[in-house]
GROMACS .gro file of C-alpha atoms in nm:
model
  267
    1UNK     CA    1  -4.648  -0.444   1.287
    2UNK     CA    2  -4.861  -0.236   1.545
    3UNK     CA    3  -4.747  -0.546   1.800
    4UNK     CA    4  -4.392  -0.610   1.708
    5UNK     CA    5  -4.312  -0.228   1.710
    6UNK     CA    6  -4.474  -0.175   2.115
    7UNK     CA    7  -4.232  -0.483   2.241
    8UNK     CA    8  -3.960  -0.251   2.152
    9UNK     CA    9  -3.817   0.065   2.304
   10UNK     CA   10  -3.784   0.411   2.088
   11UNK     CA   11  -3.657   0.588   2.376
   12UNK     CA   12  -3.336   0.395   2.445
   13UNK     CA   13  -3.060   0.412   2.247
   14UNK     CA   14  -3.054   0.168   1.949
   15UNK     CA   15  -2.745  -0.056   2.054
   16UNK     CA   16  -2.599  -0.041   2.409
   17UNK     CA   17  -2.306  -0.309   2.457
   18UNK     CA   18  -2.176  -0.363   2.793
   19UNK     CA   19  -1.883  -0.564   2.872
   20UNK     CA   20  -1.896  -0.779   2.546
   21UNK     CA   21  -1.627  -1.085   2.553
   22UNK     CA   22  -1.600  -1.361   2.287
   23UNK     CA   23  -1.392  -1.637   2.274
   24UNK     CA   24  -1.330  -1.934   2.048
   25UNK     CA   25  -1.203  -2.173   2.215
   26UNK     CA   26  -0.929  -2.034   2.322
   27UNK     CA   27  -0.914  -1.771   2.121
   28UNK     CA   28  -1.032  -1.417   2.296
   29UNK     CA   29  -1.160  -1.216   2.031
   30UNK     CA   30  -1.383  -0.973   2.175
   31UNK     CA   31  -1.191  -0.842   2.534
   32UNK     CA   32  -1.425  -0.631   2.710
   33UNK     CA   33  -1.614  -0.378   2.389
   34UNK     CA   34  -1.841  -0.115   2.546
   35UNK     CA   35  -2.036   0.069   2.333
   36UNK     CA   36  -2.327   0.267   2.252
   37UNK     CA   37  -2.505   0.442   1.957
   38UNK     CA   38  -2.761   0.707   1.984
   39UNK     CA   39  -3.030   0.719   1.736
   40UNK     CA   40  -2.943   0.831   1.375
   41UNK     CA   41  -2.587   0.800   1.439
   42UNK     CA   42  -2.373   0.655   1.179
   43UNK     CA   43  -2.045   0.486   1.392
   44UNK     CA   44  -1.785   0.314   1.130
   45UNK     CA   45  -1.554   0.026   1.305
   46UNK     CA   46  -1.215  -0.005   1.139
   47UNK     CA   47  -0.949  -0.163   1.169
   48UNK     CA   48  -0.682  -0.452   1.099
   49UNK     CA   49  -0.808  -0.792   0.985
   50UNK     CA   50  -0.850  -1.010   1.257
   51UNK     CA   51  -0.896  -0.747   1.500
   52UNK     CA   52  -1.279  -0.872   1.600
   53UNK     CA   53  -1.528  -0.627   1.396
   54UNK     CA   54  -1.676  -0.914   1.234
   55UNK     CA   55  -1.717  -1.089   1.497
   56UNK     CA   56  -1.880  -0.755   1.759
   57UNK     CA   57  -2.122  -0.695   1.424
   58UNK     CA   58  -2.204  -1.092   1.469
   59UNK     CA   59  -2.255  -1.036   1.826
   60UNK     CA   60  -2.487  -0.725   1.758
   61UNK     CA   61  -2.681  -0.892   1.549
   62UNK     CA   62  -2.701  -1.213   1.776
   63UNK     CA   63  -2.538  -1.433   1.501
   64UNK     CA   64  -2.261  -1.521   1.714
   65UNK     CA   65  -2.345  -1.593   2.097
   66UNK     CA   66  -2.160  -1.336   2.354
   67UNK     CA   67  -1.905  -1.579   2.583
   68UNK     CA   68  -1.962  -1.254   2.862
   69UNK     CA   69  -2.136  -0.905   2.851
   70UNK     CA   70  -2.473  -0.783   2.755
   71UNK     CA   71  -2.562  -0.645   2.365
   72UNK     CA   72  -2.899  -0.416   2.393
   73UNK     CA   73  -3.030  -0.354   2.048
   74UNK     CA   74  -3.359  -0.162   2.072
   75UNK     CA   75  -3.419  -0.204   2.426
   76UNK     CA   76  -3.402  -0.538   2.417
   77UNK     CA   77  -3.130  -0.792   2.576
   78UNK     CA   78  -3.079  -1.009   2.286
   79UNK     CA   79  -2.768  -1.181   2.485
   80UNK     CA   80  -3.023  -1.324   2.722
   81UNK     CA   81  -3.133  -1.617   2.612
   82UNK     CA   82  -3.478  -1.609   2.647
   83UNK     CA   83  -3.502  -1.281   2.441
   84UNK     CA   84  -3.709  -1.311   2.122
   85UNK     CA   85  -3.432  -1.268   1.897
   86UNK     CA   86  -3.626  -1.302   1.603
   87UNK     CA   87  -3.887  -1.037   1.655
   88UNK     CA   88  -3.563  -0.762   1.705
   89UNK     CA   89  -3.414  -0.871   1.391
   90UNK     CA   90  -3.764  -0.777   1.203
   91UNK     CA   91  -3.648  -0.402   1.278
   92UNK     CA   92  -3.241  -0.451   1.211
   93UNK     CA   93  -3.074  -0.484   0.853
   94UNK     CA   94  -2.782  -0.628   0.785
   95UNK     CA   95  -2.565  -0.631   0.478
   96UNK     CA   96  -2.235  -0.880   0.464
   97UNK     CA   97  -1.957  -0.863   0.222
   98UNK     CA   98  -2.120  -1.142   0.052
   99UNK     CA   99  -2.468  -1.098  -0.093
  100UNK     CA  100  -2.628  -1.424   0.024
  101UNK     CA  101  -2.922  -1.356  -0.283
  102UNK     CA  102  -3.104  -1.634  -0.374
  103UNK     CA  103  -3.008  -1.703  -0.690
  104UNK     CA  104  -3.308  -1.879  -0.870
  105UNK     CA  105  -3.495  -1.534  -0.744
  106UNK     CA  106  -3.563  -1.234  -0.918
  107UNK     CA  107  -3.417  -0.910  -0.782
  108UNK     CA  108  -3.778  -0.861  -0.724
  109UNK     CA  109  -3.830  -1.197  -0.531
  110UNK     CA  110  -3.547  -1.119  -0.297
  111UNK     CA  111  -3.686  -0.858  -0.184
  112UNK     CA  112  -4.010  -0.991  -0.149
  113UNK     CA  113  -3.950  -1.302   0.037
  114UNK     CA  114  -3.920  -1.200   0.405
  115UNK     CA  115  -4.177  -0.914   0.392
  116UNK     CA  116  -4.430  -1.187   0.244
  117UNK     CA  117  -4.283  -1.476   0.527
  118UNK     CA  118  -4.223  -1.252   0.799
  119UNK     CA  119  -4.342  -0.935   0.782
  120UNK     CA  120  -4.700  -1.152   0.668
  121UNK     CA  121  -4.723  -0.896   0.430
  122UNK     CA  122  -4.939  -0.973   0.142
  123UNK     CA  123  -4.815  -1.002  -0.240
  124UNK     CA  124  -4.909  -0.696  -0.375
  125UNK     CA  125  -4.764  -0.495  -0.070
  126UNK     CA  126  -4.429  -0.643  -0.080
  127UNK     CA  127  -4.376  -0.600  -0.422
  128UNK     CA  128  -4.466  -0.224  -0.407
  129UNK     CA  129  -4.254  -0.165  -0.124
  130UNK     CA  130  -3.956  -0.425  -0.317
  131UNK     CA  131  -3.984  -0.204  -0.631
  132UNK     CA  132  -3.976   0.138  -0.398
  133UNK     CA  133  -3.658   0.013  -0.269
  134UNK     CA  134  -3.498  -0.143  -0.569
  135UNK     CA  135  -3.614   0.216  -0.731
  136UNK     CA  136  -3.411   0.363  -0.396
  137UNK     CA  137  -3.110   0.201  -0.474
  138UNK     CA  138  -3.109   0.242  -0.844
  139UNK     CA  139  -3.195  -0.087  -1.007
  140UNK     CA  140  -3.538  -0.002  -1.093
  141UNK     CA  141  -3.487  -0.158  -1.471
  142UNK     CA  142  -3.315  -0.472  -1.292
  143UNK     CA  143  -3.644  -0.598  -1.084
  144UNK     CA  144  -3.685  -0.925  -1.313
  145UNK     CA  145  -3.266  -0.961  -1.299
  146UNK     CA  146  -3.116  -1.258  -1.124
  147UNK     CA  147  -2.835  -1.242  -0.954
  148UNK     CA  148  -2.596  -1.442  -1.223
  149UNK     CA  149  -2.746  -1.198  -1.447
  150UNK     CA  150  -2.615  -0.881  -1.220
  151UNK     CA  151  -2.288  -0.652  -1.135
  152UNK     CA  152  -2.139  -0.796  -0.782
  153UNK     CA  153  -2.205  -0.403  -0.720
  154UNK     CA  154  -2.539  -0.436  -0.858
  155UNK     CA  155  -2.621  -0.791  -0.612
  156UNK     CA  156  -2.495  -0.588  -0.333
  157UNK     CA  157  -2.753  -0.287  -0.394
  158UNK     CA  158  -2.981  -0.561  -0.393
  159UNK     CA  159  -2.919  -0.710  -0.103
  160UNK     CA  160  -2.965  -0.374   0.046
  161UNK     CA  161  -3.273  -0.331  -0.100
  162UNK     CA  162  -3.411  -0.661   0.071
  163UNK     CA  163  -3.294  -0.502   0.385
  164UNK     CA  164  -3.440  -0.153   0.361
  165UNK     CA  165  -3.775  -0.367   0.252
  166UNK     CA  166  -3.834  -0.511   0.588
  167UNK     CA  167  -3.799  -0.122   0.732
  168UNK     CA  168  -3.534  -0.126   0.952
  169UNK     CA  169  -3.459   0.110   1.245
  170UNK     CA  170  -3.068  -0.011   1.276
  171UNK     CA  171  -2.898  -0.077   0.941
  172UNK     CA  172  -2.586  -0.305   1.040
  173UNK     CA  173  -2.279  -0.320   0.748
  174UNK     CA  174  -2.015  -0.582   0.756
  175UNK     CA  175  -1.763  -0.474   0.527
  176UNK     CA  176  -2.043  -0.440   0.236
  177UNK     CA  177  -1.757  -0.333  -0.049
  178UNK     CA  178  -1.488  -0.586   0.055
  179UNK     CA  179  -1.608  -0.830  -0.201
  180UNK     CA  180  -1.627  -0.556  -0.525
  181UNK     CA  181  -1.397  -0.449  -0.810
  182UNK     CA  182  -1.294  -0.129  -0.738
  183UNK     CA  183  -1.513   0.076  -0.955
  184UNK     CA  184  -1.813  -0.109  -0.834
  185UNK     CA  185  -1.736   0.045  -0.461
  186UNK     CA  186  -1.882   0.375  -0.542
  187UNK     CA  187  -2.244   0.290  -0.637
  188UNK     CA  188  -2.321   0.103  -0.271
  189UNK     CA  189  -2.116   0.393  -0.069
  190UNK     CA  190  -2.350   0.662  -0.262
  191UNK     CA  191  -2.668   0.423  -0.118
  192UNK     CA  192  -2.508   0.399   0.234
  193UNK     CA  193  -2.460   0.823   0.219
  194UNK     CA  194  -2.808   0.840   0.120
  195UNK     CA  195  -2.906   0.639   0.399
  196UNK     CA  196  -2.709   0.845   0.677
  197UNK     CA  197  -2.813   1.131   0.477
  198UNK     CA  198  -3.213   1.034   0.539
  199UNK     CA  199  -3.119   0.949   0.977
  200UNK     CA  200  -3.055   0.592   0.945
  201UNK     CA  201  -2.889   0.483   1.254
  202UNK     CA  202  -2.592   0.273   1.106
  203UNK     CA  203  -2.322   0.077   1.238
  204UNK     CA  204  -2.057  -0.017   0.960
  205UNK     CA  205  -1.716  -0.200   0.971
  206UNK     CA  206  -1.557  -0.087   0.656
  207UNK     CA  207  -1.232  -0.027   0.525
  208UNK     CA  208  -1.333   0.251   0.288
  209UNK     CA  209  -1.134   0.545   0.509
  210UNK     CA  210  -1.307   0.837   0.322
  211UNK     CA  211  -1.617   0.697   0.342
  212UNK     CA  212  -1.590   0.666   0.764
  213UNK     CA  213  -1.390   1.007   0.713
  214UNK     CA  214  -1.687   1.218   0.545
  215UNK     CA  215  -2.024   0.989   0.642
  216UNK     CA  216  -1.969   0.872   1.015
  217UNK     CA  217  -2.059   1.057   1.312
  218UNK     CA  218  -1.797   0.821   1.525
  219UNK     CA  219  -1.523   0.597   1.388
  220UNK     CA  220  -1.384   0.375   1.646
  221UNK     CA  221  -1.062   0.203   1.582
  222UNK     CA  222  -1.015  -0.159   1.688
  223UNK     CA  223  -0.727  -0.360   1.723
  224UNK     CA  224  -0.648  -0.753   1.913
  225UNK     CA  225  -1.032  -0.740   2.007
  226UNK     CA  226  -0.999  -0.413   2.180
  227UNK     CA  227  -1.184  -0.038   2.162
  228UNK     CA  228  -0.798   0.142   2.135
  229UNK     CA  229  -0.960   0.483   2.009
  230UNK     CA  230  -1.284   0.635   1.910
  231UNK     CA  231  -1.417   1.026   1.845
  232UNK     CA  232  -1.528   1.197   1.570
  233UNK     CA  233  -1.424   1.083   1.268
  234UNK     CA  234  -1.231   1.358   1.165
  235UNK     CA  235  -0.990   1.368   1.506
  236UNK     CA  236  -0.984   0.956   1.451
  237UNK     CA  237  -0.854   0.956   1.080
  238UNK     CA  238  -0.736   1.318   1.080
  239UNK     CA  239  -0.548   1.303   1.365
  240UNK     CA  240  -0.495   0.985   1.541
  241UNK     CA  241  -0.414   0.993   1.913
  242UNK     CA  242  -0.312   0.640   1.980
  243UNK     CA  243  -0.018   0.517   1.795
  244UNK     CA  244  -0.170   0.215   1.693
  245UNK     CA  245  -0.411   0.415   1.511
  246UNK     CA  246  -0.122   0.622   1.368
  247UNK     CA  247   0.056   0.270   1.248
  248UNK     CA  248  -0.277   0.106   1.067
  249UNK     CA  249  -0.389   0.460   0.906
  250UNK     CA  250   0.003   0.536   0.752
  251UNK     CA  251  -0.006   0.156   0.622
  252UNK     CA  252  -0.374   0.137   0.495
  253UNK     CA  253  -0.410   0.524   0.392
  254UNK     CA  254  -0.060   0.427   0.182
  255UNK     CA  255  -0.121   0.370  -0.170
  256UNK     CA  256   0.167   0.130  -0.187
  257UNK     CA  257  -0.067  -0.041   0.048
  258UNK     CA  258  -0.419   0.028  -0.097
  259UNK     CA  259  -0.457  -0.370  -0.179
  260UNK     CA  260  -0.401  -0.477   0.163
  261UNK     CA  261  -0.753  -0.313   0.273
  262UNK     CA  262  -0.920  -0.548   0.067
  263UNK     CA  263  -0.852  -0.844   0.283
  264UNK     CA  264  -1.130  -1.018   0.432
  265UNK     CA  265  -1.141  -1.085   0.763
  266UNK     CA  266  -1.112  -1.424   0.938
  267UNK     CA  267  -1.251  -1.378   1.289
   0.00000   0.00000   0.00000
């Protein structure tokens, strides 16, 4: 770990987008995002469906390949393509809305896997540091648990668990409760407060309002593949500038409404 950790830079901030452009085909989805977060900041992108969070979390993460700009995570140019993609994504968890568990694996085994393939990690440390974490998140009596045998809350505190197990310095959340019943929701936001709580640097797109409202440090609104507002979450939720932030809070924050912010996203 001694190696991987020197290659990358603690004294730049964590993510640093510049210029960031996407298209598919001709779709532009991504028009020109800059953006940076400090270290342990928590910054919560909202917005419409199809307004590109997805797709600048994919970018982040180098899942999707920038058409234009430059995404730093780290200190490290991971839109170049010669950067070593894979030894950055040792230090940054992600969490999508679905749970992408193996399912013939024990909640225990999930969390295992990577540390042991990896991390190199040996058997006996992963597993203490996979039951620390499951303990962290609250499953500690689900360890031998598959995933068919678990909550869709209960997968998704998993899946977080696997994360936290490779120790992360960016935790990256792509709507993580968009997939749960309702009363599941509250059992992964408690982990994720926990988490910003501790100094995690986070970057979340989420539609849970109160959650960006009470948790985030920044909340940046994003609409047709554009940065339209950002500040402190308070002044961005409280008291919306732009009036295409005023339009999406009335209809989302509406309880008449409430179901819409369930939609997944399709970019």
């Amino acid at each position: 770990m001694s190696e991987q950790n020197s290659a990358l830079d603690s004294s730049v901030p964590p993510v640093q987008i510049t210029g960031l452009h996407k298209y598919f085909g001709e779709n532009h989805v991504l028009r020109g995002i800059d953006m940076t977060i400090t270290q342990g900041e928590v910054v919560c992108v909202i917005g419409p469906s199809g307004s590109g969070k997805s797709t600048l979390l994919r970018c982040v993460n180098g899942l999707e390949q920038a058409t234009q700009g430059s995404v730093k995570l780290l200190g490290v140019e991971v839109t170049d393509p010669d950067a070593d993609i894979n030894l950055v994504r040792t230090h940054v968890g992600m969490v999508f809305q679905s749970f992408n568990l193996f399912p013939n694996m024990t909640a225990l085994g999930n969390c295992m896997l990577a540390q042991t393939k990896v991390l190199k990690r040996s058997k006996a440390e992963a597993e203490k540091i996979a039951r620390e974490n499951l303990e962290r998140v609250g499953l500690a009596d689900r360890i031998d648990y598959r995933p068919a045998q678990l909550s869709g809350g209960q997968q998704q505190r998993v899946a977080m668990a696997r994360a936290l197990s490779m120790d992360p310095r960016i935790m990256l959340f792509d709507e993580p409760t968009a997939a749960l019943d309702p009363e599941l929701v509250g059992d992964v936001l408690t982990v994720m407060r926990d988490l910003a709580e501790g100094g995690m640097t986070m970057m979340v797109v989420t539609h849970e309002m109160a959650f960006a409202r009470d948790v985030s440090d920044r909340t940046i609104f994003m609409d047709d593949g554009v940065i339209v507002e950002q500040g402190t979450s308070e002044a961005v939720i409280g008291n919306p500038v732009e009036m295409r932030t005023q339009t999406f809070l009335k209809r989302v924050l509406d309880p008449t409404h409430v179901a819409e912010l369930g939609e997944t996203e399709p970019d």
